Amino acid sequence: MSNHYQTLGVKANATQEEIKKAYRKLAAQHHPDRGGDTKKFQEIQAAYDVLSDPTKKQQYDNPNSQFEEFRTYGGMPPGFEDLMSQMFNGGGFTDLFGKRPNSYKNKTLNFQTTISLEDAFYGKIITTNLNLPRGDVQTLEVKIPAGIKNGNVIRLAGVGDNSIPNAPRGDIHITINISNHSVFTRENDDLRMSVEIDCFDAILGKTLKFNSIDGKVLETAIPPGIQPGQMLNIQGYGMPNISNPLARGRLLLEINITIPKTLTDEQKDQLKKIIS
């Protein structure tokens, strides 16, 4: 059985103020919510529960007298029923931070991972090893759904922190970051891409070929007289919707028009005749 005075680091003739001061210092140092050892914290709590109560302290300091009282009251010391009721029926025992011993919870652990836009399009399964605060290594298989967006958080319940024994395990939250793409820019479920045509194609119109994010070769008609910055949209070739993967956003084509810089004198003369 531990010595309560030694646990709190005070003398047997310590005042209530000295006992309280020692308890507050040790409780703050060893509290599980601050990374302390749960067993040590429970010892500190138990010592303070006894030494801060004059009746319990007197019984602790004079165990023989307590035994006599135990016999006098027919094997049940005074207050024992109330004490047991508090312990087993949710009585008022709380620690320095106002929590009951059975209210402690393991923490939610937060991690981040970066995936490509293609991974977000198709979905992906990631197997990874995570180091838990207690020193354990947790192997996880994380399913990233198709259509996930930048900043979305995947919650894995009950596989996180396990530092506090006999308390429910914490969760793991994984924030998804999607790296920038060299061709496509995402706007919700739509994808935007820039295409360049020269001014003659803009005037006359043409058939444009291009690739979607899933590698399909698509064609669309550029109408004659199209203007710089005008947007063409191709339905159903954007990102899948995370709630309904069969539904897809649009592919938006932003038209950029280039001006030739290497025309010959003959070509320039022909253009002047056309313009005039």
PDB file of N, CA and C in Angstrom, residues 178-256:
ATOM      1  N   ILE A 178      -5.011  17.484 -52.389  1.00  0.00           N
ATOM      2  CA  ILE A 178      -4.885  17.077 -53.793  1.00  0.00           C
ATOM      3  C   ILE A 178      -3.892  18.011 -54.475  1.00  0.00           C
ATOM      4  N   SER A 179      -2.855  17.437 -55.052  1.00  0.00           N
ATOM      5  CA  SER A 179      -1.807  18.242 -55.674  1.00  0.00           C
ATOM      6  C   SER A 179      -2.313  18.891 -56.960  1.00  0.00           C
ATOM      7  N   ASN A 180      -1.675  19.990 -57.327  1.00  0.00           N
ATOM      8  CA  ASN A 180      -2.038  20.696 -58.554  1.00  0.00           C
ATOM      9  C   ASN A 180      -1.724  19.836 -59.773  1.00  0.00           C
ATOM     10  N   HIS A 181      -2.552  19.974 -60.803  1.00  0.00           N
ATOM     11  CA  HIS A 181      -2.387  19.195 -62.037  1.00  0.00           C
ATOM     12  C   HIS A 181      -1.810  20.076 -63.132  1.00  0.00           C
ATOM     13  N   SER A 182      -1.044  19.470 -64.015  1.00  0.00           N
ATOM     14  CA  SER A 182      -0.393  20.242 -65.081  1.00  0.00           C
ATOM     15  C   SER A 182      -1.365  20.678 -66.172  1.00  0.00           C
ATOM     16  N   VAL A 183      -2.505  20.025 -66.288  1.00  0.00           N
ATOM     17  CA  VAL A 183      -3.456  20.327 -67.368  1.00  0.00           C
ATOM     18  C   VAL A 183      -4.785  20.831 -66.832  1.00  0.00           C
ATOM     19  N   PHE A 184      -5.314  20.172 -65.808  1.00  0.00           N
ATOM     20  CA  PHE A 184      -6.671  20.440 -65.350  1.00  0.00           C
ATOM     21  C   PHE A 184      -6.673  21.236 -64.049  1.00  0.00           C
ATOM     22  N   THR A 185      -7.655  22.118 -63.940  1.00  0.00           N
ATOM     23  CA  THR A 185      -7.948  22.828 -62.695  1.00  0.00           C
ATOM     24  C   THR A 185      -9.346  22.429 -62.253  1.00  0.00           C
ATOM     25  N   ARG A 186      -9.478  22.068 -60.979  1.00  0.00           N
ATOM     26  CA  ARG A 186     -10.776  21.583 -60.499  1.00  0.00           C
ATOM     27  C   ARG A 186     -11.610  22.719 -59.943  1.00  0.00           C
ATOM     28  N   GLU A 187     -12.894  22.703 -60.281  1.00  0.00           N
ATOM     29  CA  GLU A 187     -13.869  23.634 -59.731  1.00  0.00           C
ATOM     30  C   GLU A 187     -15.084  22.813 -59.294  1.00  0.00           C
ATOM     31  N   ASN A 188     -15.124  22.445 -58.017  1.00  0.00           N
ATOM     32  CA  ASN A 188     -16.130  21.498 -57.508  1.00  0.00           C
ATOM     33  C   ASN A 188     -16.023  20.193 -58.307  1.00  0.00           C
ATOM     34  N   ASP A 189     -17.078  19.800 -59.033  1.00  0.00           N
ATOM     35  CA  ASP A 189     -16.989  18.572 -59.820  1.00  0.00           C
ATOM     36  C   ASP A 189     -16.619  18.838 -61.280  1.00  0.00           C
ATOM     37  N   ASP A 190     -16.427  20.113 -61.631  1.00  0.00           N
ATOM     38  CA  ASP A 190     -16.021  20.453 -62.997  1.00  0.00           C
ATOM     39  C   ASP A 190     -14.504  20.487 -63.106  1.00  0.00           C
ATOM     40  N   LEU A 191     -14.011  20.222 -64.316  1.00  0.00           N
ATOM     41  CA  LEU A 191     -12.595  20.360 -64.621  1.00  0.00           C
ATOM     42  C   LEU A 191     -12.436  21.410 -65.712  1.00  0.00           C
ATOM     43  N   ARG A 192     -11.467  22.285 -65.525  1.00  0.00           N
ATOM     44  CA  ARG A 192     -11.201  23.323 -66.513  1.00  0.00           C
ATOM     45  C   ARG A 192      -9.830  23.077 -67.140  1.00  0.00           C
ATOM     46  N   MET A 193      -9.762  23.244 -68.471  1.00  0.00           N
ATOM     47  CA  MET A 193      -8.481  23.154 -69.158  1.00  0.00           C
ATOM     48  C   MET A 193      -8.414  24.239 -70.235  1.00  0.00           C
ATOM     49  N   SER A 194      -7.209  24.726 -70.475  1.00  0.00           N
ATOM     50  CA  SER A 194      -7.006  25.747 -71.498  1.00  0.00           C
ATOM     51  C   SER A 194      -6.592  25.078 -72.803  1.00  0.00           C
ATOM     52  N   VAL A 195      -7.160  25.545 -73.914  1.00  0.00           N
ATOM     53  CA  VAL A 195      -6.753  25.070 -75.244  1.00  0.00           C
ATOM     54  C   VAL A 195      -6.399  26.280 -76.095  1.00  0.00           C
ATOM     55  N   GLU A 196      -5.383  26.119 -76.914  1.00  0.00           N
ATOM     56  CA  GLU A 196      -4.923  27.212 -77.756  1.00  0.00           C
ATOM     57  C   GLU A 196      -5.242  26.924 -79.214  1.00  0.00           C
ATOM     58  N   ILE A 197      -5.785  27.939 -79.884  1.00  0.00           N
ATOM     59  CA  ILE A 197      -5.990  27.875 -81.326  1.00  0.00           C
ATOM     60  C   ILE A 197      -5.443  29.161 -81.919  1.00  0.00           C
ATOM     61  N   ASP A 198      -5.056  29.111 -83.194  1.00  0.00           N
ATOM     62  CA  ASP A 198      -4.564  30.354 -83.787  1.00  0.00           C
ATOM     63  C   ASP A 198      -5.747  31.185 -84.272  1.00  0.00           C
ATOM     64  N   CYS A 199      -5.449  32.415 -84.639  1.00  0.00           N
ATOM     65  CA  CYS A 199      -6.511  33.360 -84.971  1.00  0.00           C
ATOM     66  C   CYS A 199      -7.284  32.940 -86.214  1.00  0.00           C
ATOM     67  N   PHE A 200      -6.630  32.230 -87.129  1.00  0.00           N
ATOM     68  CA  PHE A 200      -7.318  31.802 -88.336  1.00  0.00           C
ATOM     69  C   PHE A 200      -8.372  30.732 -88.017  1.00  0.00           C
ATOM     70  N   ASP A 201      -8.005  29.801 -87.106  1.00  0.00           N
ATOM     71  CA  ASP A 201      -8.991  28.800 -86.684  1.00  0.00           C
ATOM     72  C   ASP A 201     -10.125  29.455 -85.911  1.00  0.00           C
ATOM     73  N   ALA A 202      -9.789  30.511 -85.169  1.00  0.00           N
ATOM     74  CA  ALA A 202     -10.834  31.222 -84.438  1.00  0.00           C
ATOM     75  C   ALA A 202     -11.801  31.898 -85.404  1.00  0.00           C
ATOM     76  N   ILE A 203     -11.281  32.373 -86.526  1.00  0.00           N
ATOM     77  CA  ILE A 203     -12.128  33.040 -87.514  1.00  0.00           C
ATOM     78  C   ILE A 203     -12.961  32.022 -88.291  1.00  0.00           C
ATOM     79  N   LEU A 204     -12.317  30.957 -88.726  1.00  0.00           N
ATOM     80  CA  LEU A 204     -12.960  30.004 -89.627  1.00  0.00           C
ATOM     81  C   LEU A 204     -13.650  28.840 -88.902  1.00  0.00           C
ATOM     82  N   GLY A 205     -13.221  28.570 -87.665  1.00  0.00           N
ATOM     83  CA  GLY A 205     -13.725  27.405 -86.948  1.00  0.00           C
ATOM     84  C   GLY A 205     -12.922  26.165 -87.288  1.00  0.00           C
ATOM     85  N   LYS A 206     -12.985  25.149 -86.409  1.00  0.00           N
ATOM     86  CA  LYS A 206     -12.262  23.898 -86.651  1.00  0.00           C
ATOM     87  C   LYS A 206     -12.768  22.816 -85.707  1.00  0.00           C
ATOM     88  N   THR A 207     -12.334  21.592 -85.972  1.00  0.00           N
ATOM     89  CA  THR A 207     -12.616  20.487 -85.056  1.00  0.00           C
ATOM     90  C   THR A 207     -11.391  20.289 -84.167  1.00  0.00           C
ATOM     91  N   LEU A 208     -11.598  20.336 -82.869  1.00  0.00           N
ATOM     92  CA  LEU A 208     -10.496  20.252 -81.903  1.00  0.00           C
ATOM     93  C   LEU A 208     -10.502  18.890 -81.228  1.00  0.00           C
ATOM     94  N   LYS A 209      -9.332  18.257 -81.169  1.00  0.00           N
ATOM     95  CA  LYS A 209      -9.176  16.997 -80.442  1.00  0.00           C
ATOM     96  C   LYS A 209      -8.390  17.251 -79.155  1.00  0.00           C
ATOM     97  N   PHE A 210      -8.768  16.537 -78.097  1.00  0.00           N
ATOM     98  CA  PHE A 210      -8.094  16.697 -76.799  1.00  0.00           C
ATOM     99  C   PHE A 210      -8.378  15.464 -75.950  1.00  0.00           C
ATOM    100  N   ASN A 211      -7.616  15.316 -74.850  1.00  0.00           N
ATOM    101  CA  ASN A 211      -7.751  14.156 -73.953  1.00  0.00           C
ATOM    102  C   ASN A 211      -8.462  14.561 -72.658  1.00  0.00           C
ATOM    103  N   SER A 212      -9.376  13.698 -72.204  1.00  0.00           N
ATOM    104  CA  SER A 212     -10.009  13.896 -70.897  1.00  0.00           C
ATOM    105  C   SER A 212      -9.072  13.352 -69.810  1.00  0.00           C
ATOM    106  N   ILE A 213      -9.445  13.550 -68.539  1.00  0.00           N
ATOM    107  CA  ILE A 213      -8.572  13.130 -67.438  1.00  0.00           C
ATOM    108  C   ILE A 213      -8.396  11.616 -67.388  1.00  0.00           C
ATOM    109  N   ASP A 214      -9.373  10.864 -67.899  1.00  0.00           N
ATOM    110  CA  ASP A 214      -9.245   9.407 -67.910  1.00  0.00           C
ATOM    111  C   ASP A 214      -8.663   8.882 -69.224  1.00  0.00           C
ATOM    112  N   GLY A 215      -8.034   9.782 -70.021  1.00  0.00           N
ATOM    113  CA  GLY A 215      -7.290   9.353 -71.196  1.00  0.00           C
ATOM    114  C   GLY A 215      -8.105   9.165 -72.450  1.00  0.00           C
ATOM    115  N   LYS A 216      -9.371   9.504 -72.433  1.00  0.00           N
ATOM    116  CA  LYS A 216     -10.188   9.351 -73.630  1.00  0.00           C
ATOM    117  C   LYS A 216      -9.928  10.508 -74.593  1.00  0.00           C
ATOM    118  N   VAL A 217      -9.862  10.198 -75.910  1.00  0.00           N
ATOM    119  CA  VAL A 217      -9.688  11.222 -76.936  1.00  0.00           C
ATOM    120  C   VAL A 217     -11.066  11.761 -77.320  1.00  0.00           C
ATOM    121  N   LEU A 218     -11.278  13.039 -77.113  1.00  0.00           N
ATOM    122  CA  LEU A 218     -12.559  13.673 -77.384  1.00  0.00           C
ATOM    123  C   LEU A 218     -12.426  14.669 -78.529  1.00  0.00           C
ATOM    124  N   GLU A 219     -13.507  14.960 -79.155  1.00  0.00           N
ATOM    125  CA  GLU A 219     -13.558  15.963 -80.225  1.00  0.00           C
ATOM    126  C   GLU A 219     -14.685  16.943 -79.945  1.00  0.00           C
ATOM    127  N   THR A 220     -14.449  18.190 -80.296  1.00  0.00           N
ATOM    128  CA  THR A 220     -15.508  19.190 -80.212  1.00  0.00           C
ATOM    129  C   THR A 220     -15.317  20.198 -81.333  1.00  0.00           C
ATOM    130  N   ALA A 221     -16.395  20.799 -81.776  1.00  0.00           N
ATOM    131  CA  ALA A 221     -16.343  21.782 -82.858  1.00  0.00           C
ATOM    132  C   ALA A 221     -16.114  23.177 -82.291  1.00  0.00           C
ATOM    133  N   ILE A 222     -15.083  23.856 -82.799  1.00  0.00           N
ATOM    134  CA  ILE A 222     -14.856  25.250 -82.458  1.00  0.00           C
ATOM    135  C   ILE A 222     -15.663  26.085 -83.448  1.00  0.00           C
ATOM    136  N   PRO A 223     -16.665  26.823 -83.002  1.00  0.00           N
ATOM    137  CA  PRO A 223     -17.500  27.581 -83.942  1.00  0.00           C
ATOM    138  C   PRO A 223     -16.738  28.771 -84.530  1.00  0.00           C
ATOM    139  N   PRO A 224     -16.986  29.114 -85.791  1.00  0.00           N
ATOM    140  CA  PRO A 224     -16.348  30.288 -86.391  1.00  0.00           C
ATOM    141  C   PRO A 224     -16.648  31.557 -85.585  1.00  0.00           C
ATOM    142  N   GLY A 225     -15.622  32.379 -85.426  1.00  0.00           N
ATOM    143  CA  GLY A 225     -15.802  33.641 -84.719  1.00  0.00           C
ATOM    144  C   GLY A 225     -15.722  33.525 -83.213  1.00  0.00           C
ATOM    145  N   ILE A 226     -15.226  32.433 -82.696  1.00  0.00           N
ATOM    146  CA  ILE A 226     -15.113  32.282 -81.243  1.00  0.00           C
ATOM    147  C   ILE A 226     -14.173  33.347 -80.685  1.00  0.00           C
ATOM    148  N   GLN A 227     -14.437  33.800 -79.482  1.00  0.00           N
ATOM    149  CA  GLN A 227     -13.689  34.899 -78.887  1.00  0.00           C
ATOM    150  C   GLN A 227     -12.704  34.402 -77.813  1.00  0.00           C
ATOM    151  N   PRO A 228     -11.632  35.178 -77.587  1.00  0.00           N
ATOM    152  CA  PRO A 228     -10.676  34.797 -76.540  1.00  0.00           C
ATOM    153  C   PRO A 228     -11.368  34.681 -75.177  1.00  0.00           C
ATOM    154  N   GLY A 229     -11.049  33.626 -74.423  1.00  0.00           N
ATOM    155  CA  GLY A 229     -11.624  33.436 -73.094  1.00  0.00           C
ATOM    156  C   GLY A 229     -12.994  32.799 -73.094  1.00  0.00           C
ATOM    157  N   GLN A 230     -13.563  32.597 -74.285  1.00  0.00           N
ATOM    158  CA  GLN A 230     -14.875  31.947 -74.333  1.00  0.00           C
ATOM    159  C   GLN A 230     -14.760  30.511 -73.849  1.00  0.00           C
ATOM    160  N   MET A 231     -15.799  30.025 -73.189  1.00  0.00           N
ATOM    161  CA  MET A 231     -15.768  28.707 -72.570  1.00  0.00           C
ATOM    162  C   MET A 231     -16.708  27.745 -73.292  1.00  0.00           C
ATOM    163  N   LEU A 232     -16.181  26.595 -73.624  1.00  0.00           N
ATOM    164  CA  LEU A 232     -17.012  25.506 -74.150  1.00  0.00           C
ATOM    165  C   LEU A 232     -17.120  24.452 -73.062  1.00  0.00           C
ATOM    166  N   ASN A 233     -18.286  23.858 -72.875  1.00  0.00           N
ATOM    167  CA  ASN A 233     -18.393  22.826 -71.835  1.00  0.00           C
ATOM    168  C   ASN A 233     -18.846  21.510 -72.430  1.00  0.00           C
ATOM    169  N   ILE A 234     -18.170  20.460 -71.984  1.00  0.00           N
ATOM    170  CA  ILE A 234     -18.452  19.092 -72.416  1.00  0.00           C
ATOM    171  C   ILE A 234     -19.059  18.360 -71.221  1.00  0.00           C
ATOM    172  N   GLN A 235     -20.328  18.016 -71.316  1.00  0.00           N
ATOM    173  CA  GLN A 235     -21.024  17.396 -70.196  1.00  0.00           C
ATOM    174  C   GLN A 235     -20.508  15.974 -69.934  1.00  0.00           C
ATOM    175  N   GLY A 236     -20.354  15.649 -68.633  1.00  0.00           N
ATOM    176  CA  GLY A 236     -20.076  14.273 -68.230  1.00  0.00           C
ATOM    177  C   GLY A 236     -18.631  13.835 -68.315  1.00  0.00           C
ATOM    178  N   TYR A 237     -17.688  14.792 -68.474  1.00  0.00           N
ATOM    179  CA  TYR A 237     -16.275  14.414 -68.541  1.00  0.00           C
ATOM    180  C   TYR A 237     -15.443  15.128 -67.472  1.00  0.00           C
ATOM    181  N   GLY A 238     -16.118  15.559 -66.396  1.00  0.00           N
ATOM    182  CA  GLY A 238     -15.414  16.148 -65.273  1.00  0.00           C
ATOM    183  C   GLY A 238     -15.131  15.108 -64.195  1.00  0.00           C
ATOM    184  N   MET A 239     -15.160  15.539 -62.939  1.00  0.00           N
ATOM    185  CA  MET A 239     -14.897  14.653 -61.804  1.00  0.00           C
ATOM    186  C   MET A 239     -16.171  13.927 -61.394  1.00  0.00           C
ATOM    187  N   PRO A 240     -16.041  12.696 -60.857  1.00  0.00           N
ATOM    188  CA  PRO A 240     -17.228  12.016 -60.310  1.00  0.00           C
ATOM    189  C   PRO A 240     -17.705  12.707 -59.036  1.00  0.00           C
ATOM    190  N   ASN A 241     -18.992  12.637 -58.796  1.00  0.00           N
ATOM    191  CA  ASN A 241     -19.563  13.183 -57.574  1.00  0.00           C
ATOM    192  C   ASN A 241     -19.350  12.177 -56.446  1.00  0.00           C
ATOM    193  N   ILE A 242     -18.814  12.635 -55.310  1.00  0.00           N
ATOM    194  CA  ILE A 242     -18.456  11.712 -54.226  1.00  0.00           C
ATOM    195  C   ILE A 242     -19.685  10.997 -53.665  1.00  0.00           C
ATOM    196  N   SER A 243     -20.847  11.628 -53.743  1.00  0.00           N
ATOM    197  CA  SER A 243     -22.076  11.005 -53.246  1.00  0.00           C
ATOM    198  C   SER A 243     -22.715  10.082 -54.276  1.00  0.00           C
ATOM    199  N   ASN A 244     -22.389  10.304 -55.560  1.00  0.00           N
ATOM    200  CA  ASN A 244     -22.947   9.495 -56.636  1.00  0.00           C
ATOM    201  C   ASN A 244     -21.895   9.372 -57.738  1.00  0.00           C
ATOM    202  N   PRO A 245     -20.986   8.388 -57.621  1.00  0.00           N
ATOM    203  CA  PRO A 245     -19.872   8.273 -58.563  1.00  0.00           C
ATOM    204  C   PRO A 245     -20.289   8.115 -60.023  1.00  0.00           C
ATOM    205  N   LEU A 246     -21.545   7.738 -60.279  1.00  0.00           N
ATOM    206  CA  LEU A 246     -22.001   7.611 -61.660  1.00  0.00           C
ATOM    207  C   LEU A 246     -22.279   8.976 -62.288  1.00  0.00           C
ATOM    208  N   ALA A 247     -22.449   9.999 -61.456  1.00  0.00           N
ATOM    209  CA  ALA A 247     -22.676  11.352 -61.957  1.00  0.00           C
ATOM    210  C   ALA A 247     -21.340  12.085 -62.042  1.00  0.00           C
ATOM    211  N   ARG A 248     -21.110  12.763 -63.161  1.00  0.00           N
ATOM    212  CA  ARG A 248     -19.851  13.481 -63.342  1.00  0.00           C
ATOM    213  C   ARG A 248     -20.113  14.928 -63.723  1.00  0.00           C
ATOM    214  N   GLY A 249     -19.157  15.775 -63.361  1.00  0.00           N
ATOM    215  CA  GLY A 249     -19.246  17.186 -63.708  1.00  0.00           C
ATOM    216  C   GLY A 249     -18.892  17.433 -65.165  1.00  0.00           C
ATOM    217  N   ARG A 250     -18.668  18.704 -65.477  1.00  0.00           N
ATOM    218  CA  ARG A 250     -18.383  19.098 -66.848  1.00  0.00           C
ATOM    219  C   ARG A 250     -16.873  19.244 -67.069  1.00  0.00           C
ATOM    220  N   LEU A 251     -16.475  19.144 -68.318  1.00  0.00           N
ATOM    221  CA  LEU A 251     -15.125  19.504 -68.737  1.00  0.00           C
ATOM    222  C   LEU A 251     -15.246  20.843 -69.451  1.00  0.00           C
ATOM    223  N   LEU A 252     -14.628  21.872 -68.882  1.00  0.00           N
ATOM    224  CA  LEU A 252     -14.727  23.231 -69.405  1.00  0.00           C
ATOM    225  C   LEU A 252     -13.474  23.550 -70.223  1.00  0.00           C
ATOM    226  N   LEU A 253     -13.665  23.960 -71.474  1.00  0.00           N
ATOM    227  CA  LEU A 253     -12.550  24.308 -72.353  1.00  0.00           C
ATOM    228  C   LEU A 253     -12.471  25.826 -72.467  1.00  0.00           C
ATOM    229  N   GLU A 254     -11.399  26.382 -71.956  1.00  0.00           N
ATOM    230  CA  GLU A 254     -11.193  27.830 -72.047  1.00  0.00           C
ATOM    231  C   GLU A 254     -10.356  28.118 -73.291  1.00  0.00           C
ATOM    232  N   ILE A 255     -10.881  28.922 -74.186  1.00  0.00           N
ATOM    233  CA  ILE A 255     -10.243  29.162 -75.477  1.00  0.00           C
ATOM    234  C   ILE A 255      -9.242  30.312 -75.382  1.00  0.00           C
ATOM    235  N   ASN A 256      -7.998  30.011 -75.732  1.00  0.00           N
ATOM    236  CA  ASN A 256      -6.960  31.031 -75.864  1.00  0.00           C
ATOM    237  C   ASN A 256      -6.583  31.138 -77.336  1.00  0.00           C
TER     238      ASN A 256
END
